[in-house]
Amino acid sequence: MRKAQQGFKNIELVGSLLHHMDMGRPKNFRREEVLEKAIPVFWKRRFSDTSVQDLERATGVNKSGLYSEFRDKEDLFVESLRYYLAAQEKRELLTEEPLGWKNIETFLERGPHKQE
């Protein structure tokens, strides 16, 4: 009986260890901060000319941290755009009448590159 009880304790211990291993390291950054810091990098360098190293420097988050939060550079880019549009006070410019390229030009003129 005593041996069986010891076996149960070992199972509990292994289960507890596995649970904590799944949790991984706690992240030491906020998603919103990463997005806010990535926006100007993409804005200035464009998607194709932005490297992961550029994003690491700008956000202060290493590559593994970025990839734990975002699938890849494209995912970070798309999420940055979504965040920017959601946070942008002037986003109504895109839907003002008459619709057209002038709205987009005005919107982009007031973009994050002016905040640097």
PDB file of N, CA and C in Angstrom, residues 1-4 18-19 33 42 55-56 60 65 67-68 71 80 82 92 101 103 107 111:
ATOM      1  N   MET A   1       0.828  -1.186   0.000  1.00  0.00           N
ATOM      2  CA  MET A   1       0.000   0.000   0.000  1.00  0.00           C
ATOM      3  C   MET A   1       0.872   1.249   0.000  1.00  0.00           C
ATOM      4  N   ARG A   2       1.913   1.209   0.836  1.00  0.00           N
ATOM      5  CA  ARG A   2       2.802   2.367   0.949  1.00  0.00           C
ATOM      6  C   ARG A   2       3.473   2.664  -0.397  1.00  0.00           C
ATOM      7  N   LYS A   3       3.857   1.621  -1.124  1.00  0.00           N
ATOM      8  CA  LYS A   3       4.487   1.789  -2.431  1.00  0.00           C
ATOM      9  C   LYS A   3       3.509   2.421  -3.418  1.00  0.00           C
ATOM     10  N   ALA A   4       2.252   2.042  -3.350  1.00  0.00           N
ATOM     11  CA  ALA A   4       1.227   2.623  -4.215  1.00  0.00           C
ATOM     12  C   ALA A   4       1.046   4.109  -3.908  1.00  0.00           C
ATOM     13  N   LEU A  18       4.884  19.203 -15.311  1.00  0.00           N
ATOM     14  CA  LEU A  18       4.445  19.373 -16.694  1.00  0.00           C
ATOM     15  C   LEU A  18       3.566  20.609 -16.834  1.00  0.00           C
ATOM     16  N   HIS A  19       2.706  20.842 -15.851  1.00  0.00           N
ATOM     17  CA  HIS A  19       1.840  22.022 -15.892  1.00  0.00           C
ATOM     18  C   HIS A  19       2.686  23.300 -15.912  1.00  0.00           C
ATOM     19  N   GLU A  33       2.574  47.794 -26.114  1.00  0.00           N
ATOM     20  CA  GLU A  33       3.835  48.536 -26.201  1.00  0.00           C
ATOM     21  C   GLU A  33       4.649  48.082 -27.405  1.00  0.00           C
ATOM     22  N   PHE A  42       8.001  50.097 -39.063  1.00  0.00           N
ATOM     23  CA  PHE A  42       7.400  49.696 -40.336  1.00  0.00           C
ATOM     24  C   PHE A  42       7.103  50.914 -41.200  1.00  0.00           C
ATOM     25  N   LEU A  55      13.209  45.306 -35.340  1.00  0.00           N
ATOM     26  CA  LEU A  55      12.074  45.238 -34.413  1.00  0.00           C
ATOM     27  C   LEU A  55      12.537  44.925 -32.993  1.00  0.00           C
ATOM     28  N   GLU A  56      13.553  44.087 -32.866  1.00  0.00           N
ATOM     29  CA  GLU A  56      14.123  43.801 -31.541  1.00  0.00           C
ATOM     30  C   GLU A  56      14.665  45.076 -30.903  1.00  0.00           C
ATOM     31  N   GLY A  60      12.662  46.425 -27.793  1.00  0.00           N
ATOM     32  CA  GLY A  60      13.335  45.939 -26.593  1.00  0.00           C
ATOM     33  C   GLY A  60      12.982  44.498 -26.263  1.00  0.00           C
ATOM     34  N   GLY A  65      10.855  36.284 -27.882  1.00  0.00           N
ATOM     35  CA  GLY A  65       9.700  36.948 -27.276  1.00  0.00           C
ATOM     36  C   GLY A  65       8.715  37.429 -28.324  1.00  0.00           C
ATOM     37  N   TYR A  67       8.357  36.165 -31.334  1.00  0.00           N
ATOM     38  CA  TYR A  67       7.724  35.001 -31.951  1.00  0.00           C
ATOM     39  C   TYR A  67       6.811  34.250 -30.988  1.00  0.00           C
ATOM     40  N   SER A  68       6.954  34.481 -29.706  1.00  0.00           N
ATOM     41  CA  SER A  68       6.002  33.869 -28.769  1.00  0.00           C
ATOM     42  C   SER A  68       4.675  34.636 -28.784  1.00  0.00           C
ATOM     43  N   ARG A  71       3.050  35.261 -34.792  1.00  0.00           N
ATOM     44  CA  ARG A  71       3.473  34.101 -35.594  1.00  0.00           C
ATOM     45  C   ARG A  71       4.750  34.388 -36.368  1.00  0.00           C
ATOM     46  N   SER A  80       0.066  45.412 -35.961  1.00  0.00           N
ATOM     47  CA  SER A  80       0.438  46.819 -35.772  1.00  0.00           C
ATOM     48  C   SER A  80      -0.521  47.735 -36.519  1.00  0.00           C
ATOM     49  N   ARG A  82      -3.629  47.030 -37.404  1.00  0.00           N
ATOM     50  CA  ARG A  82      -4.927  46.980 -36.711  1.00  0.00           C
ATOM     51  C   ARG A  82      -4.922  47.860 -35.474  1.00  0.00           C
ATOM     52  N   GLU A  92     -11.543  58.538 -38.988  1.00  0.00           N
ATOM     53  CA  GLU A  92     -12.749  58.919 -39.720  1.00  0.00           C
ATOM     54  C   GLU A  92     -12.413  59.628 -41.026  1.00  0.00           C
ATOM     55  N   TRP A 101      -8.624  59.100 -52.841  1.00  0.00           N
ATOM     56  CA  TRP A 101      -7.213  59.072 -52.468  1.00  0.00           C
ATOM     57  C   TRP A 101      -6.837  60.224 -51.554  1.00  0.00           C
ATOM     58  N   ASN A 103      -8.409  61.316 -49.025  1.00  0.00           N
ATOM     59  CA  ASN A 103      -8.623  60.856 -47.654  1.00  0.00           C
ATOM     60  C   ASN A 103      -7.432  60.021 -47.168  1.00  0.00           C
ATOM     61  N   PHE A 107      -4.786  60.929 -44.208  1.00  0.00           N
ATOM     62  CA  PHE A 107      -4.619  59.966 -43.120  1.00  0.00           C
ATOM     63  C   PHE A 107      -3.143  59.620 -42.934  1.00  0.00           C
ATOM     64  N   GLY A 111       0.282  60.342 -39.889  1.00  0.00           N
ATOM     65  CA  GLY A 111       0.687  59.033 -39.361  1.00  0.00           C
ATOM     66  C   GLY A 111       1.719  59.110 -38.262  1.00  0.00           C
TER      67      GLY A 111
END
